[in-house]
Tab-separated table of C-alpha atoms in Angstrom:
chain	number	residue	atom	x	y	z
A	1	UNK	CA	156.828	66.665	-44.825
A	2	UNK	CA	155.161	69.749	-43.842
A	3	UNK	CA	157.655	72.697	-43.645
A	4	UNK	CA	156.917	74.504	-39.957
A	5	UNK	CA	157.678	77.705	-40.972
A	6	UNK	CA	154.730	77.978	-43.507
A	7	UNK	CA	151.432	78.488	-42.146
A	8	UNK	CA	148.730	75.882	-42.102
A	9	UNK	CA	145.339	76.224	-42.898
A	10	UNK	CA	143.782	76.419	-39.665
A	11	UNK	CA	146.417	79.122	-38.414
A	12	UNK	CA	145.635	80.893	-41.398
A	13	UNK	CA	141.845	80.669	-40.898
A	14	UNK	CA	141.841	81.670	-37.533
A	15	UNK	CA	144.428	84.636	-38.591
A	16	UNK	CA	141.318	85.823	-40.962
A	17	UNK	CA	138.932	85.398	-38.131
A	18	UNK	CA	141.389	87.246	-36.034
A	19	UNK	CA	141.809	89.825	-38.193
A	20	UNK	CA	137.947	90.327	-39.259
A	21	UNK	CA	136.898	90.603	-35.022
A	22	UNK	CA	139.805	93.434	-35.006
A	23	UNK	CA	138.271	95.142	-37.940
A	24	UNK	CA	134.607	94.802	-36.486
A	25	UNK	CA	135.972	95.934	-33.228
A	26	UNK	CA	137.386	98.971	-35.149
A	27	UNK	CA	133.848	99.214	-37.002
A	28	UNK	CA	132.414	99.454	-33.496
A	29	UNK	CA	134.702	101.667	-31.818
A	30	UNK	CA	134.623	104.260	-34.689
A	31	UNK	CA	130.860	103.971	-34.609
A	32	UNK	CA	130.499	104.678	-31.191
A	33	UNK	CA	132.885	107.477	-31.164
A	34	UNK	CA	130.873	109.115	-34.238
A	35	UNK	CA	128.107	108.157	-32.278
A	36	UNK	CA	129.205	110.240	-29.558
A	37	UNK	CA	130.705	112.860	-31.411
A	38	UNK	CA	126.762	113.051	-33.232
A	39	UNK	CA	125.676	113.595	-29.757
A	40	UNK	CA	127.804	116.496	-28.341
A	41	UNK	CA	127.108	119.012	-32.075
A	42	UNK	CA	123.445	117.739	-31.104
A	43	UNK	CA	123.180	118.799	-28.102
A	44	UNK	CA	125.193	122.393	-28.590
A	45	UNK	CA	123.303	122.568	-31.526
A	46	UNK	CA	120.317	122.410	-29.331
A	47	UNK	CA	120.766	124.919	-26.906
A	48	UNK	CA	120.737	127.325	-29.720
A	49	UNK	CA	116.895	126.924	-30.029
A	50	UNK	CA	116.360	130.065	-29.044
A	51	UNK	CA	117.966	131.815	-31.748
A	52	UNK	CA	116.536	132.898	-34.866
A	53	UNK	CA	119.641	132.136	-36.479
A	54	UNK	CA	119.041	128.170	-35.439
A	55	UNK	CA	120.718	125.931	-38.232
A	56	UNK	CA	117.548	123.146	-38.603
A	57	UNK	CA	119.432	121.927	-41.851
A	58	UNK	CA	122.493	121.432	-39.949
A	59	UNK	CA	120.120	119.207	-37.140
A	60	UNK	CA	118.363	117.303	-40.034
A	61	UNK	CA	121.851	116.531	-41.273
A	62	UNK	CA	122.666	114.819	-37.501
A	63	UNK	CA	118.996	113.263	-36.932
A	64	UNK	CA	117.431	112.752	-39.998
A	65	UNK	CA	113.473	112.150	-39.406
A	66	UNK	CA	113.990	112.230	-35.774
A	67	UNK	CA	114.978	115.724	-35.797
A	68	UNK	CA	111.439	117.218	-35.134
A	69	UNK	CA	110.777	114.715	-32.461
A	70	UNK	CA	114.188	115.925	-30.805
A	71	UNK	CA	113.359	119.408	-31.646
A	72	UNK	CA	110.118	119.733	-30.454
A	73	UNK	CA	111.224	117.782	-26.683
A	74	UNK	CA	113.827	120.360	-26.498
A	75	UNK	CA	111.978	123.101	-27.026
A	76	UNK	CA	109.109	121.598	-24.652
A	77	UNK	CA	111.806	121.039	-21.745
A	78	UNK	CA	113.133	124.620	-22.606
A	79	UNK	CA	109.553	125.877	-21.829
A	80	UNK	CA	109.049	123.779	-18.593
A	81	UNK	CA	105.668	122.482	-20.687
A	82	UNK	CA	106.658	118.410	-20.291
A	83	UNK	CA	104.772	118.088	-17.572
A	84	UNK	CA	101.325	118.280	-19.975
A	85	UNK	CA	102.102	114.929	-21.897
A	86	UNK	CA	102.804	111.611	-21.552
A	87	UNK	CA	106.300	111.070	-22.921
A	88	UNK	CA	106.232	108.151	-25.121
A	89	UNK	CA	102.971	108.736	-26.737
A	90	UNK	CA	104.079	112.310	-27.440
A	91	UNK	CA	107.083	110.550	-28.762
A	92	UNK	CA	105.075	108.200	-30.977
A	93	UNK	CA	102.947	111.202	-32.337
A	94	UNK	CA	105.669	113.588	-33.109
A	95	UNK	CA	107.504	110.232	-35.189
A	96	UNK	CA	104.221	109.241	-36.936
A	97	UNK	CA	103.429	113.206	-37.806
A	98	UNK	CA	107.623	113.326	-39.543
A	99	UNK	CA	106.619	109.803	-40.973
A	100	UNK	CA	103.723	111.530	-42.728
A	101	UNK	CA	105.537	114.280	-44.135
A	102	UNK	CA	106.917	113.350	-47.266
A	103	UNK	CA	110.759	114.252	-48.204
A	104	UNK	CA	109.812	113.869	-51.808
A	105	UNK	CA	107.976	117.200	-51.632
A	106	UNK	CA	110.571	119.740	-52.019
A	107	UNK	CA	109.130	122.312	-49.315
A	108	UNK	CA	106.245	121.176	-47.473
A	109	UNK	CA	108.358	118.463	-45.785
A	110	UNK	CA	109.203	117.653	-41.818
A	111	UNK	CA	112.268	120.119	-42.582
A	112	UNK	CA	109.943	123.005	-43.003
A	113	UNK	CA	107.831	121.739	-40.442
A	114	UNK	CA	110.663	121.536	-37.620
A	115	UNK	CA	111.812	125.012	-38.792
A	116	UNK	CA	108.420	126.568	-38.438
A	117	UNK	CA	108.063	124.825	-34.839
A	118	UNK	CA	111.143	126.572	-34.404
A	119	UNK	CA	110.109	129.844	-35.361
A	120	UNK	CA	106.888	130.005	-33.695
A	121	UNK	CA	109.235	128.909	-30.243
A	122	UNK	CA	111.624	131.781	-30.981
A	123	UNK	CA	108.582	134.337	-31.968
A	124	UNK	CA	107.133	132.891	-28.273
A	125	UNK	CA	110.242	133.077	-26.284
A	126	UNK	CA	112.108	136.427	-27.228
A	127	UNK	CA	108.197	138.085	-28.438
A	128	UNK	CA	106.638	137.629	-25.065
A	129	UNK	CA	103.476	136.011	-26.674
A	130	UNK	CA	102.688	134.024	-23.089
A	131	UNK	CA	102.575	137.400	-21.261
A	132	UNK	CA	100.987	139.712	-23.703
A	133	UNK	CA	98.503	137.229	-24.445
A	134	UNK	CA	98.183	135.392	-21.071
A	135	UNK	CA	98.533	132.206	-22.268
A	136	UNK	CA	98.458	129.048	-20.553
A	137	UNK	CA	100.880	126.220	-20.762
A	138	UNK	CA	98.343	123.833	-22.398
A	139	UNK	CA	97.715	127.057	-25.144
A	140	UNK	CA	101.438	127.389	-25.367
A	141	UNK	CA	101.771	123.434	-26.363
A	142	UNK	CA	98.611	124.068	-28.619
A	143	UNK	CA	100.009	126.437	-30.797
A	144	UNK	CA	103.927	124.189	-30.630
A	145	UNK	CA	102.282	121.060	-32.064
A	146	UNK	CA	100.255	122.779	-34.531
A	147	UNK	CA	103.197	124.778	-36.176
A	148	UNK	CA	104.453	120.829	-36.054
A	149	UNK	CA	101.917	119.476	-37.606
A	150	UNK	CA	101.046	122.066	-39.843
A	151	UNK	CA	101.847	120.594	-43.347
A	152	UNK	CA	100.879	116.849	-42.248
A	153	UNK	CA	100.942	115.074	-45.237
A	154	UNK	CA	101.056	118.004	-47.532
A	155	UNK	CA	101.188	116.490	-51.399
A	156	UNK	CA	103.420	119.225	-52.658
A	157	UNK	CA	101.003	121.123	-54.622
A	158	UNK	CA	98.869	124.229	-53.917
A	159	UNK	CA	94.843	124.491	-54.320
A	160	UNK	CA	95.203	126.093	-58.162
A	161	UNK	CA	96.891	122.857	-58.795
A	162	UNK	CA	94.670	120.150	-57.245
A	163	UNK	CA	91.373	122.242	-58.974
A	164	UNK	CA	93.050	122.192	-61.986
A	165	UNK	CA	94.226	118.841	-62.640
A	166	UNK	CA	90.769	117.864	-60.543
A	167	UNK	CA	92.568	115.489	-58.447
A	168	UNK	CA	91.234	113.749	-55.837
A	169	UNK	CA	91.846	116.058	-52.840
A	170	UNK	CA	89.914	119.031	-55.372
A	171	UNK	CA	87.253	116.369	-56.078
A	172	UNK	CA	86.599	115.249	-52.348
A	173	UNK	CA	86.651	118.836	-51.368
A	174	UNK	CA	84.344	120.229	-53.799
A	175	UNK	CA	87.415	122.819	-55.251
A	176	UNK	CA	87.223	125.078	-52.105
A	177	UNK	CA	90.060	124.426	-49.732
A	178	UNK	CA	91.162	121.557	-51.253
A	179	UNK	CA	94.587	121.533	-48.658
């Protein structure tokens, strides 16, 4: 016979199925609550937008390639400018223009791009620009999405370079300009 006090194998298979669901439940609930612990330091983090002092390293660290999208619809809602867009498409442009930025290239990356964004916000906000300059909202977004878009696809090399080694940008371009 069978000695009742040892396990068989089906209570020991559903004891490993048992035990599996508790550790995915675990894998869940510590996800969720990193999740949401991601989500408060992002948002303080982003109510310091205003400040020169802005850690964009510390956002990239949270977000990853989303963190100029995120950036860049704070600092929109910040300036009362969301009205001017269409949110989803100006989400889809702001994720293809980080998707086109290359993280390969050591400086001209979406990094740099979300900390100029941020710079050219700051310089706007605490500077005055819209006043002194009488700027309109749509000039105001103008100038955001350009500082965004800036180094679109930069290849991480300067004109000297690309003339030099004639590649194809210094080619197409005829050696003037060739960025």
């Amino acid at each position: 016979g069978t000695d009742s006090l040892s396990p068989s194998r089906d209570s020991f298979s559903n004891d490993s199925r048992r035990g599996s669901v508790l550790d995915k439940r675990n894998s869940v609930r510590n996800s969720i609550e990193d999740h949401e612990l991601n989500f408060i330091k992002v948002a303080q983090l982003l109510q310091t937008i205003t400040n020169f002092d802005f850690n964009i390293f510390e956002l990239n660290e949270y977000m990853g390639k989303k963190a100029l999208y995120y950036l860049t619809n704070a600092i929109f809602e910040n300036l009362e400018i969301d009205y001017l867009y269409d949110p989803d498409k100006c989400k889809n442009f702001l994720m293809a223009i980080a998707k086109g930025y290359d993280r390969k290239v050591q400086y001209h990356n979406d990094i740099h791009a979300a900390d100029v964004l941020q710079t050219a916000f700051v310089m706007l906000y605490h500077g005055q620009v819209k006043e002194r300059l009488n700027l309109q909202d749509v000039d105001i977004l103008g100038v955001l999405l350009a500082s965004a878009c800036h180094d679109f696809k930069h290849p991480g090399q300067n004109n000297i370079y690309n003339i030099n080694t004639k590649s194809n940008l210094a080619i197409r371009y005829n050696g003037i300009s060739t960025l």
